[in-house]
Amino acid sequence: MKQKTKGRYPTTRTQYKDVKKYDRTQFDDFCTKIYAEGYQDGSSSVPQTDVGTIMAAVQTVKGIGEKRLVQIEAAVSALFNTGNGGAANGGRN
């Protein structure tokens, strides 16, 4: 099914007919497979970063002292430890 063309997955007539015959479990499996492929494509296209890299960049900002740096690190670490990176809700908890 990995026939990607310009960011889209073209559906063949055979696939369409097969999906129409699926029961609920088969359709759930089919949708989960498509979602997993999309998630994998999306996560591989985004550069990965960690808290250490972010904190190194924040330390270079003039006016950020030790106390504020500790507060920022705590907030950023909390986002990374939630499991979803805070991206699902726009970074808000």
Short mmCIF file of C-alpha atoms in Angstrom, two decimals:
data_model
loop_
_atom_site.label_atom_id
_atom_site.label_comp_id
_atom_site.label_asym_id
_atom_site.label_seq_id
_atom_site.Cartn_x
_atom_site.Cartn_y
_atom_site.Cartn_z
CA MET A 1 0.00 0.00 0.00
CA LYS A 2 3.05 2.27 0.18
CA GLN A 3 2.43 3.81 -3.27
CA LYS A 4 2.90 7.41 -2.28
CA THR A 5 2.56 10.03 -5.00
CA LYS A 6 2.98 13.71 -4.16
CA GLY A 7 2.03 13.13 -0.52
CA ARG A 8 -1.05 11.05 -1.35
CA TYR A 9 -1.83 7.34 -1.38
CA PRO A 10 -3.70 6.48 -4.57
CA THR A 11 -6.47 3.94 -4.09
CA THR A 12 -6.80 1.28 -6.73
CA ARG A 13 -10.16 -0.11 -7.73
CA THR A 14 -9.20 -3.46 -6.19
CA GLN A 15 -8.38 -1.85 -2.84
CA TYR A 16 -11.64 0.07 -2.92
CA LYS A 17 -13.67 -3.09 -3.55
CA ASP A 18 -11.79 -4.95 -0.80
CA VAL A 19 -12.39 -2.19 1.75
CA LYS A 20 -16.09 -2.14 0.95
CA LYS A 21 -16.27 -5.83 1.96
CA TYR A 22 -14.40 -5.40 5.27
CA ASP A 23 -16.12 -6.04 8.55
CA ARG A 24 -15.55 -3.67 11.45
CA THR A 25 -12.38 -5.37 12.73
CA GLN A 26 -10.78 -5.52 9.29
CA PHE A 27 -11.63 -1.87 8.67
CA ASP A 28 -10.17 -0.85 12.05
CA ASP A 29 -6.97 -2.73 11.22
CA PHE A 30 -6.83 -1.09 7.78
CA CYS A 31 -7.28 2.40 9.26
CA THR A 32 -4.72 1.72 11.99
CA LYS A 33 -2.19 0.65 9.36
CA ILE A 34 -2.76 3.83 7.35
CA TYR A 35 -2.49 5.96 10.50
CA ALA A 36 0.74 4.22 11.57
CA GLU A 37 2.31 4.81 8.15
CA GLY A 38 1.31 8.47 8.24
CA TYR A 39 2.62 8.88 11.77
CA GLN A 40 5.92 7.29 10.79
CA ASP A 41 6.24 9.51 7.71
CA GLY A 42 5.43 12.60 9.77
CA SER A 43 7.77 11.84 12.63
CA SER A 44 10.65 11.06 10.28
CA SER A 45 10.18 14.39 8.49
CA VAL A 46 10.52 16.43 11.70
CA PRO A 47 14.01 16.95 13.11
CA GLN A 48 14.32 15.29 16.50
CA THR A 49 15.56 17.33 19.44
CA ASP A 50 15.97 16.82 23.15
CA VAL A 51 15.83 18.93 26.31
CA GLY A 52 19.63 19.34 26.37
CA THR A 53 19.70 20.91 22.92
CA ILE A 54 16.88 23.29 23.79
CA MET A 55 18.50 24.31 27.07
CA ALA A 56 21.84 24.94 25.35
CA ALA A 57 20.08 27.33 22.97
CA VAL A 58 18.17 29.07 25.80
CA GLN A 59 21.39 29.58 27.79
CA THR A 60 22.78 31.74 24.99
CA VAL A 61 19.93 34.27 25.35
CA LYS A 62 21.05 37.38 27.17
CA GLY A 63 19.03 38.08 30.32
CA ILE A 64 18.24 34.45 31.19
CA GLY A 65 19.72 33.80 34.60
CA GLU A 66 20.23 30.57 36.51
CA LYS A 67 16.86 30.71 38.31
CA ARG A 68 14.88 31.38 35.16
CA LEU A 69 16.85 28.70 33.32
CA VAL A 70 15.85 26.12 35.94
CA GLN A 71 12.18 27.12 35.57
CA ILE A 72 12.35 26.88 31.78
CA GLU A 73 14.05 23.50 31.96
CA ALA A 74 11.34 22.17 34.29
CA ALA A 75 8.58 23.35 31.94
CA VAL A 76 10.24 21.94 28.82
CA SER A 77 11.07 18.64 30.53
CA ALA A 78 7.44 18.27 31.56
CA LEU A 79 6.35 18.59 27.92
CA PHE A 80 8.85 15.97 26.77
CA ASN A 81 7.85 13.55 29.53
CA THR A 82 4.11 13.63 28.81
CA GLY A 83 4.56 11.22 25.91
CA ASN A 84 2.90 13.40 23.29
CA GLY A 85 5.45 16.21 23.35
CA GLY A 86 2.69 18.71 24.00
CA ALA A 87 2.13 19.03 20.28
CA ALA A 88 -1.37 17.57 20.29
CA ASN A 89 -2.75 20.47 22.30
CA GLY A 90 -0.56 23.24 20.95
CA GLY A 91 1.90 22.98 23.85
CA ARG A 92 -0.75 23.76 26.44
CA ASN A 93 -1.53 21.44 29.33
#
